[in-house]
Amino acid sequence: MTAPWLEVLDDTIRACVAHRRQDLVEWLHGRRTQLLDRKVRVLVVGAAGQGKSQLVNALVNAPVCAVGDDHTTTVPAVVQHAETPSATLVADDGLTAGPRALERPVPARTPVAVEAATARANRSPDTLARIEIGLPRELLAGGLALIDTPPVTDPAALSVPTALPQADAALVVSDATGELSPTELDLLGKVVRLCPMVLVVLTKIDLTPDWRRVAERNRTRLANGGLPATVLPVSAALRLAAARAGDRALNEESGFGELVRCLHRDLLGRVDVLAGQSAGVASGLAVDQLLAPLREAYTATRQADTGELTERWREAGRALERLQRASARWQTLLADEVADLQSDVEYDLRDRTRQILREVDEYFEVADPAKVWPEFERWLRDNLTAVAETNSRWLLDRFDWIARKIGRHVAPREPDVLPAAVARDAPPGQLGELRMPSIERFGIGQKLFVGMRGSYSGLLMFGLATTLAGMSLINPISLGAGAAFGAKSVFEERGNRLKRRQAAARTAAHRYVDDFYLGYGKHSKDTARLIHRALRDRFSEIAEERRAEITESAKAIKEIIDADAVQRGARAQELKRGIDELALLRRRAHALRGGGGAAPRELTA
């Protein structure tokens, strides 16, 4: 039957494979192999000068680790059981920081003397991965392996995958000259999370008279901090002296008797339980490594990064509202401008034609239509044509100005928005025919008849008057008066006929100008309406194009936002399932450690 811890470890490996964490897969495979060989690895850690190496020497009763102020450990030393004493320097293969740095077999192995191994390794630490030392010791025969490590200067550096998470237990070394420092408390907090079993070894009690008070203060601080670590005061000097003298009482006084019993009882005597706890630690650490990025991704997925797109979508809506208001404004403005233009054009046309009529009236005060009519007709046609051209040009110029003015409101970024339909059509080139009014000819017979009628009246009036003087009715005086009256009648008749001709000419000219005003006025209004419609249609087309462009852009942005929301929802569900699966796996790993509550917190002071 497969052990429960092995199932949890294998499930964790599969989870790491699923999340593409090959580094964790390799590390967990190595840890699985270690746990199956039933060897108990005990890591000896601590700051510099705390007596780590001397502790290892005292435990195995052999000077396997260099000690002294000038012999700080720089290369990890693995002390394990062997039938005969041996030491091997294992060269660094460039992967010493990997998951199995202390156990990976490498080609370059150099045998050295046991007592000189660590001293020699300390002289070239950059080229070595570790030191393997074998000793025939009863303490080590049960599968115990002691690993002396370089001093810890930064507790935060102890993380997966380093040597610490591969240990089944850890001895945190601190001397009894003072209480645990903040750095050592940080180290303990890290070690408790990374190792299933932790012992705090208080060294150098032979040099500190009040070591019991220090030990008790340390136990209190560990209990208050929720750090499940046992404090064991020891003296390596007394232990080595007891070993040389074979003094059991001195050995007990050194504290190493309790330390060795603790190692046998809690480690070697509980290999299977410790393997499960170690598997739980390894699985928990790996799962935590997987959970952190998943939770970050889940939080990022829930917090949509569509603020810019949403703002652009809202801005498109506001742009449509502005466009609608602008459309109403420019249509009103165009209608007002066209109404003003038509009024001005009509007034200009009326004013110019009235000026022509005044000139016509003045002209026919003296001119005889019968004599000057062809010349007058040409003059009137030319003037009316000039009026039409000037008025039409002014009309089109004003429309051009209106179009550009409205265009700046409709499409301020487009330099040319004038419609192609706005053509500068010339006014009608054909004017109606100006017919000469009917003029009665004042011929010789009419003159004779008018003269005779006037002469008769003069002859009769003066003849009767002269009869009173005794003269006959027809006499020289009456004949002269008749001749004078006849001539006056002819002259007056000729003047009257001229005035009638002038009046008829003026009437004909007025009628002709009125006909021109009506005809051209109709053409001008039709032209204004056509151009107005062309401008309105063109500007409406531009506004509609902009509206369609904005609507399409808003629709595309909304589709992106909706698609992103759907994708984020699906991604969030997928991440949530992964988080739930890993959380369940983490609870299973935590159960292997034998803990029912939360993991112990880290002390920082």
PDB file of C-alpha atoms in Angstrom, residues 68 78 94 99 106 157 203 207 270 383 494 505 518 568 583:
ATOM      1  CA  GLY A  68      38.423  28.757  15.217  1.00  0.00           C
ATOM      2  CA  VAL A  78      27.867  16.309   4.900  1.00  0.00           C
ATOM      3  CA  GLY A  94      27.615  25.043 -11.735  1.00  0.00           C
ATOM      4  CA  PRO A  99      17.173  21.486  -5.859  1.00  0.00           C
ATOM      5  CA  VAL A 106      29.232  14.813  -9.948  1.00  0.00           C
ATOM      6  CA  ALA A 157      17.841  33.927   1.316  1.00  0.00           C
ATOM      7  CA  THR A 203      26.073  26.489  22.818  1.00  0.00           C
ATOM      8  CA  LEU A 207      31.413  30.144  29.272  1.00  0.00           C
ATOM      9  CA  ARG A 270      10.255   8.290  13.905  1.00  0.00           C
ATOM     10  CA  ASN A 383     -27.387  96.705 -68.250  1.00  0.00           C
ATOM     11  CA  ARG A 494     -45.896 116.882 -82.808  1.00  0.00           C
ATOM     12  CA  ALA A 505     -41.479 103.565 -74.308  1.00  0.00           C
ATOM     13  CA  LEU A 518     -39.603  88.071 -62.228  1.00  0.00           C
ATOM     14  CA  ARG A 568     -11.379  37.240 -18.164  1.00  0.00           C
ATOM     15  CA  ALA A 583      -5.530  24.849  -1.804  1.00  0.00           C
TER      16      ALA A 583
END
